[in-house]
XYZ file of C-alpha atoms in Angstrom:
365
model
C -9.985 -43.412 -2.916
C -11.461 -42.124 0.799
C -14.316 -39.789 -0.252
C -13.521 -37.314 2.305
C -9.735 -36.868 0.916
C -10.825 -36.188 -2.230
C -13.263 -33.727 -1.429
C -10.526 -32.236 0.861
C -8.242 -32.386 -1.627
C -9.809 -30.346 -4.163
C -10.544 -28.072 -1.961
C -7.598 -26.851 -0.785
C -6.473 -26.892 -4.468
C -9.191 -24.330 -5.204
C -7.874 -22.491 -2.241
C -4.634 -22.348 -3.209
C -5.576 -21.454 -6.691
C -7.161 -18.695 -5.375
C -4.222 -17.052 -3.490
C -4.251 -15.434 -6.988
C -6.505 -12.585 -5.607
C -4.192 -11.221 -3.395
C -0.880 -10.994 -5.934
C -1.606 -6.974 -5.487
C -1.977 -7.368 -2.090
C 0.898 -4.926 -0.046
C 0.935 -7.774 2.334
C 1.809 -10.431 0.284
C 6.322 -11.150 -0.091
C 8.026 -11.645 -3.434
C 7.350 -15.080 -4.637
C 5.110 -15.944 -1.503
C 2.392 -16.906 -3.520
C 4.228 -18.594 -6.060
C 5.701 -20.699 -3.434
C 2.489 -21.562 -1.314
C 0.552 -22.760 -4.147
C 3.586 -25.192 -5.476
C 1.890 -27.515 -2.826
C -1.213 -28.379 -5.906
C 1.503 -30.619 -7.460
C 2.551 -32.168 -4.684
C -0.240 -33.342 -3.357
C -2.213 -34.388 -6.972
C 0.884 -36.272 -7.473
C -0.079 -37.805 -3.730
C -3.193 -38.229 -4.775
C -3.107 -40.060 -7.844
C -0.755 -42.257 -5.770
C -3.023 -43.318 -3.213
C -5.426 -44.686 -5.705
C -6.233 -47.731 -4.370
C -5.680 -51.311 -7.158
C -7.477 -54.440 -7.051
C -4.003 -56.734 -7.062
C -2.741 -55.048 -4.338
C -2.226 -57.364 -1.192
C -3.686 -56.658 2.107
C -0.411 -55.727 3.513
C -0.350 -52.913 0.690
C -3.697 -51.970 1.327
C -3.114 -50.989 4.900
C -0.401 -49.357 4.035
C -2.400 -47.214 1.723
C -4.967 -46.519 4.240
C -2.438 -45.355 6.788
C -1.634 -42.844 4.015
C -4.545 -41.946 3.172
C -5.141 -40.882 6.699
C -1.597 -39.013 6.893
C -2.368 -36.904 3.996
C -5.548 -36.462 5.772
C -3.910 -34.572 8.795
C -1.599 -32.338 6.456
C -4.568 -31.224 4.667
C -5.631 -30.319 7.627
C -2.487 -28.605 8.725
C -1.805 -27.043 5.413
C -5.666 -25.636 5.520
C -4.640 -23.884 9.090
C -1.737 -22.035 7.785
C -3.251 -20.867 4.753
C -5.934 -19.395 7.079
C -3.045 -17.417 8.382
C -1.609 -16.328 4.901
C -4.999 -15.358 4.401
C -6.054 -13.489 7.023
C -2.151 -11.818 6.548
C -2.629 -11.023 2.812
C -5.840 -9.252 3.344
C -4.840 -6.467 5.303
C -3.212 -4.933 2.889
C -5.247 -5.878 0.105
C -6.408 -2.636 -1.217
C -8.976 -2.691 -4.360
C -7.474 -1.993 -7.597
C -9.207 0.428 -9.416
C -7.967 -0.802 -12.901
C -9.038 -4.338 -13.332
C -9.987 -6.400 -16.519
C -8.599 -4.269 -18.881
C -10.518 -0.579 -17.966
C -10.455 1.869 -14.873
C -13.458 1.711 -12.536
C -15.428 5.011 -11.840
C -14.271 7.054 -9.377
C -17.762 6.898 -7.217
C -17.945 3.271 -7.712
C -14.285 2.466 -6.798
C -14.387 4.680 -3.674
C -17.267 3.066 -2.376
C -15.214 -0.424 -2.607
C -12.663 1.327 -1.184
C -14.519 2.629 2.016
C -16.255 -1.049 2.228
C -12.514 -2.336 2.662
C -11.422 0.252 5.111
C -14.909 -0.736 7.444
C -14.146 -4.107 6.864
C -10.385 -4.596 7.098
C -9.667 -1.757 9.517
C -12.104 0.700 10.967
C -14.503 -2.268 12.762
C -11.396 -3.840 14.504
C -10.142 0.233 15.581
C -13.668 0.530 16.752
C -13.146 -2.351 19.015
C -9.610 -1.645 20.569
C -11.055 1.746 21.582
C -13.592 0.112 23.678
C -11.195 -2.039 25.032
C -9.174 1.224 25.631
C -6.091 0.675 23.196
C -4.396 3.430 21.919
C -2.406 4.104 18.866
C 1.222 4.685 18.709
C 0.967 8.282 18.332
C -1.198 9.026 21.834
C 1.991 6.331 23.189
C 4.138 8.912 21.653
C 2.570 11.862 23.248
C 2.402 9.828 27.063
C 5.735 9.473 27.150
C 8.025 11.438 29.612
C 10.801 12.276 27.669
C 12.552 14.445 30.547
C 14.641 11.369 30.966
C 17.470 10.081 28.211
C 16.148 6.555 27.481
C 13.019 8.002 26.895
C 14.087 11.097 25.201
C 16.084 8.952 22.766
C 13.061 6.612 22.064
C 10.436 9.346 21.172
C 13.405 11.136 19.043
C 13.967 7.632 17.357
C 10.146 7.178 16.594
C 9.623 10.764 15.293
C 12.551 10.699 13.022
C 11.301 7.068 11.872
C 7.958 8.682 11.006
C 9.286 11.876 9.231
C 11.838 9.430 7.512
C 9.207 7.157 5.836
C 6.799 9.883 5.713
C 9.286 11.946 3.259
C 10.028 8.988 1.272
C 6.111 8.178 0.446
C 5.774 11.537 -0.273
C 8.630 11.489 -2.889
C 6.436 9.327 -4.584
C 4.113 11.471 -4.540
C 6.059 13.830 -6.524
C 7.376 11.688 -8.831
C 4.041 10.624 -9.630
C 2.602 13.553 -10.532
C 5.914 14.659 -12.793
C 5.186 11.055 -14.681
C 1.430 12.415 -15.028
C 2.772 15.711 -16.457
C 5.028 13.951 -18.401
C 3.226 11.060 -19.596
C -0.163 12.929 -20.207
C 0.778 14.826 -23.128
C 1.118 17.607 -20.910
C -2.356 18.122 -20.548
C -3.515 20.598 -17.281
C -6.976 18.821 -17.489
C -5.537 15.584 -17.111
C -3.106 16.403 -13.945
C -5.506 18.159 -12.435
C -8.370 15.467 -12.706
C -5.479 12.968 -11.614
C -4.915 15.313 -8.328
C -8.590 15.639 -7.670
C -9.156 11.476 -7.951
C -5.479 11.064 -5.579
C -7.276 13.478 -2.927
C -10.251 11.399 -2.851
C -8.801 8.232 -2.913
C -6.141 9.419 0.471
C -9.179 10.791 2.186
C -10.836 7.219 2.299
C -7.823 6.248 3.964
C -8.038 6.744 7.926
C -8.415 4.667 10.275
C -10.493 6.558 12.614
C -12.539 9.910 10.680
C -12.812 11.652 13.805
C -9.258 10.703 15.503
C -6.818 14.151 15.582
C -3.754 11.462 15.523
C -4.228 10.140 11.954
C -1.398 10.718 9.700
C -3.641 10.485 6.469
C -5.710 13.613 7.367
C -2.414 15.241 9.156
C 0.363 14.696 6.366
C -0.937 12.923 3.112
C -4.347 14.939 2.597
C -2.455 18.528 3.467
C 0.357 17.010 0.964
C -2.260 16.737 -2.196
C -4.128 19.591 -1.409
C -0.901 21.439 -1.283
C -0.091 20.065 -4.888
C -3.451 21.575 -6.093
C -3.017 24.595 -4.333
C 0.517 24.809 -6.261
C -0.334 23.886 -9.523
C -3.726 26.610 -9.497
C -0.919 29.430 -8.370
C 1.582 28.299 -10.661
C -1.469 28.383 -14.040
C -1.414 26.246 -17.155
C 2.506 25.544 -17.511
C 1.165 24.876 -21.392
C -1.330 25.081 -23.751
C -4.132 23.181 -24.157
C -4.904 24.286 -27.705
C -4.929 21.985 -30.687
C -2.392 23.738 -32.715
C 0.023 23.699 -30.243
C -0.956 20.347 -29.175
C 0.474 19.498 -32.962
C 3.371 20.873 -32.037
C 4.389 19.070 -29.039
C 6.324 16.117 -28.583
C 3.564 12.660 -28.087
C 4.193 10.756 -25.356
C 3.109 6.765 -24.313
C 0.717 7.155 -21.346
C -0.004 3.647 -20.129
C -2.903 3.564 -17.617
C -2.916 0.812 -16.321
C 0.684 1.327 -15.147
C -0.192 4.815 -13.854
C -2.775 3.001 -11.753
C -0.617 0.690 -10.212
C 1.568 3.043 -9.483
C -0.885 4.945 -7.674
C -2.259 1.404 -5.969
C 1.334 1.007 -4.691
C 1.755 4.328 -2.852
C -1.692 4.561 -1.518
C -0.830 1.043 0.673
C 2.158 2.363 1.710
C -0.160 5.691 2.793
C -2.499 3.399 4.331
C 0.147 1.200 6.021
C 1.855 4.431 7.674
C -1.620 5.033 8.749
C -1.911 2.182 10.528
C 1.480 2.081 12.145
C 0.820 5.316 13.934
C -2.843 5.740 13.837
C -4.174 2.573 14.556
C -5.485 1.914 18.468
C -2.829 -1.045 18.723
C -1.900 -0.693 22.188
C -2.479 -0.990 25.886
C -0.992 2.201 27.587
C 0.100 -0.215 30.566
C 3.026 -0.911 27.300
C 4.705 2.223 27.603
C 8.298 1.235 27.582
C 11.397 2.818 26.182
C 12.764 -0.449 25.082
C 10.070 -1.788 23.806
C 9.132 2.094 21.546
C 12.463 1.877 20.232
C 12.341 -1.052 18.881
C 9.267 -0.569 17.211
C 11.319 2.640 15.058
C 13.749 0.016 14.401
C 11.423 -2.734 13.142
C 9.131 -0.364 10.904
C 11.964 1.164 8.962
C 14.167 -1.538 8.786
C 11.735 -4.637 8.199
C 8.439 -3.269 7.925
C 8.543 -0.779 4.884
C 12.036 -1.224 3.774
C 11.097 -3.916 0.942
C 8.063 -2.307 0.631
C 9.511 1.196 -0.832
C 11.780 -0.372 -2.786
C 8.881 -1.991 -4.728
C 7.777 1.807 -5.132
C 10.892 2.659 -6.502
C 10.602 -0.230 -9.251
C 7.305 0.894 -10.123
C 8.602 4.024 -10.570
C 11.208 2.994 -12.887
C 9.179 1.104 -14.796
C 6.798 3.531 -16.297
C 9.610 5.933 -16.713
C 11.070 3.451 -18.799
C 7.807 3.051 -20.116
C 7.039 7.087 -21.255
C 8.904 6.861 -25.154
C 9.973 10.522 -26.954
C 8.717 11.000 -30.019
C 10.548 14.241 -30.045
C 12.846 15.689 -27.843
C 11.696 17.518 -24.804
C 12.599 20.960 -24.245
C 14.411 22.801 -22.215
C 11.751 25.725 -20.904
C 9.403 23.144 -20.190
C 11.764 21.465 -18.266
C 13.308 24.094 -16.488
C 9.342 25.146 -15.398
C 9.195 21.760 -14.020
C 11.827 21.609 -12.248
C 11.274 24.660 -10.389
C 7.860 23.323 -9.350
C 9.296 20.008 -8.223
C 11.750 22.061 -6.312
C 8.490 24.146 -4.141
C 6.474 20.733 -3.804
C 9.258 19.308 -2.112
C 10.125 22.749 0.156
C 6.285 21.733 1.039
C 6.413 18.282 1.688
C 9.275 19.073 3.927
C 7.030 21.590 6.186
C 4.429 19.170 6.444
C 6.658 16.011 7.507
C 8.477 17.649 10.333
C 6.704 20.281 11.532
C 3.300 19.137 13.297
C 2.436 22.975 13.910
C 0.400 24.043 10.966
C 0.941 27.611 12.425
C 4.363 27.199 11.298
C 3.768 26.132 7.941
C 5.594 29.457 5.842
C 5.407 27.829 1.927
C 2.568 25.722 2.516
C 0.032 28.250 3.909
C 1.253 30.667 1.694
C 0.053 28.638 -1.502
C -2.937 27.720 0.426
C -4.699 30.837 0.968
């Protein structure tokens, strides 16, 4: 067979083998991967058939040569738009932190984390602003909305925003009840967990020093206000071994916390990037054109993607098993504390004056 097919050959294989390193990747479509790399059969199978034999006639033979070269060119094609998969399924290929089986470090995972952001993110920002791009927020703020097209497209954006904004920060709720939950209701364990989550969303703008980035704005005020809550509300149990004994044991399953965590942080990060990311020329400012972008981030953008937040969800709530049934006090403190995180998320989302803030600044002095 042609040396140079083979060689090209096995490497796209290995190439499409190793679309396997973005399967946690918030870029990356149900099945996509699956489907991409259902090409290695395929072409073995052309391959194997284009193995030239010594009985074959010379008619035959340059037949097989004109296939040879065929397959040649759709290697070539198929290498081109798996450099666009690629370059696609590594935007939103945030690090893990658990990986083979144990949870990295903290320090150590935040530095791969920050490497990513530079990388992935905060090198091409860097750019745009020297080319004078802006992101959709500064847009958002040119616009003169005296007029009813425009009026209606800024209102459209902002209520967009708050929209998805409130639904990632559900998550964030629910994630910390599963950590109360699912932690043996330990205060040293939710409160490490809240520490780690602030650290993590820090490491997540675009541009440190921007005053439009809805990480520092929204997400960072959003954990800290969960600290702040849970130091003013005290120990909701005790952390004692005798009444340890007494309480019910629950299944904590880390590595499905993690992921749970992995999946809301891209969603954080891709929010980030829809509004804080210098994306634009200014000379773009048009109603049309600003309302459609509302349109396509809630409806295509991050409508899949929050369902797949939901699952995950789901799935370690199915996954947290009662040895004993839970009761009711705990519950009903619990509740009541779900009920003020979410009065505080709602400040946050739709109110960008921090002035304003009544619950929020409250719990934070």
């Amino acid at each position: 067979m042609d040396s140079d097919l083979n060689i090209s050959s096995k490497k796209l294989i290995k190439r499409l083998k190793e679309l396997d390193r973005f399967k946690h990747s918030g870029s990356v479509r149900e099945g996509e991967i699956e489907k991409l790399q259902e090409y290695i059969k395929t072409l073995e199978t052309h391959v194997v058939n284009l193995k030239p034999h010594s009985n074959k006639s010379r008619k035959k033979l340059n037949r097989l040569v004109a296939d040879i070269e065929s397959l040649k060119i759709e290697i070539k094609k198929r290498n081109e738009v798996l450099d666009n998969f690629e370059e696609r399924f590594s935007k939103y290929n945030v690090p893990k932190r658990y990986e083979n089986g144990h949870k990295q470090p903290l320090k150590g995972y935040v530095v791969r984390l920050q490497e990513y952001m530079e990388i992935t993110w905060r090198k091409e920002a860097k750019k745009n602003r020297e080319k004078g791009h802006w992101n959709l927020f500064e847009m958002m703020t040119s616009m003169d909305i005296t007029t009813e097209d425009a009026y209606f497209a800024y209102d459209s954006l902002q209520a967009s925003l708050e929209e998805i904004a409130s639904m990632i920060s559900s998550f964030l709720i629910e994630y910390l009840t599963l950590i109360m939950v699912a932690s043996n209701e330990s205060n040293e364990i939710v409160s490490r967990r809240l520490d780690e989550l602030l650290t993590v969303v820090e490491c997540l703008s675009i541009e440190q020093d921007n005053k439009y980035s809805l990480v520092n704005d929204v997400f960072v005020e959003i954990v800290r206000f969960f600290i702040g809550s849970m130091e003013l509300a005290g120990p909701f149990w005790d952390d004692n071994e005798d009444d340890k004994k007494k309480k019910k044991k629950f299944y904590f399953d880390e590595e499905m916390e993690d992921d749970l965590a992995h999946h809301i942080i891209m969603e954080i990060l891709r929010l980030e990037v829809s509004f804080s990311n210098p994306d634009f020329f200014p000379m773009m400012l048009i109603n049309d054109m600003m309302f459609s972008i509302s349109v396509h981030l809630k409806c295509y953008v991050f409508n899949e993607k929050l369902k797949r937040v939901v699952e995950k969800i789901g799935e370690w709530k199915s996954a947290i098993r009662f040895v004993e049934e839970v009761g009711d006090d705990d519950y009903s403190e619990m509740e009541f504390l779900m009920q003020v995180l979410e009065a505080g998320v709602h400040e946050i989302c739709t109110d960008n004056n921090r002035t304003s803030w009544t619950l929020v600044n409250l719990v934070s002095k």
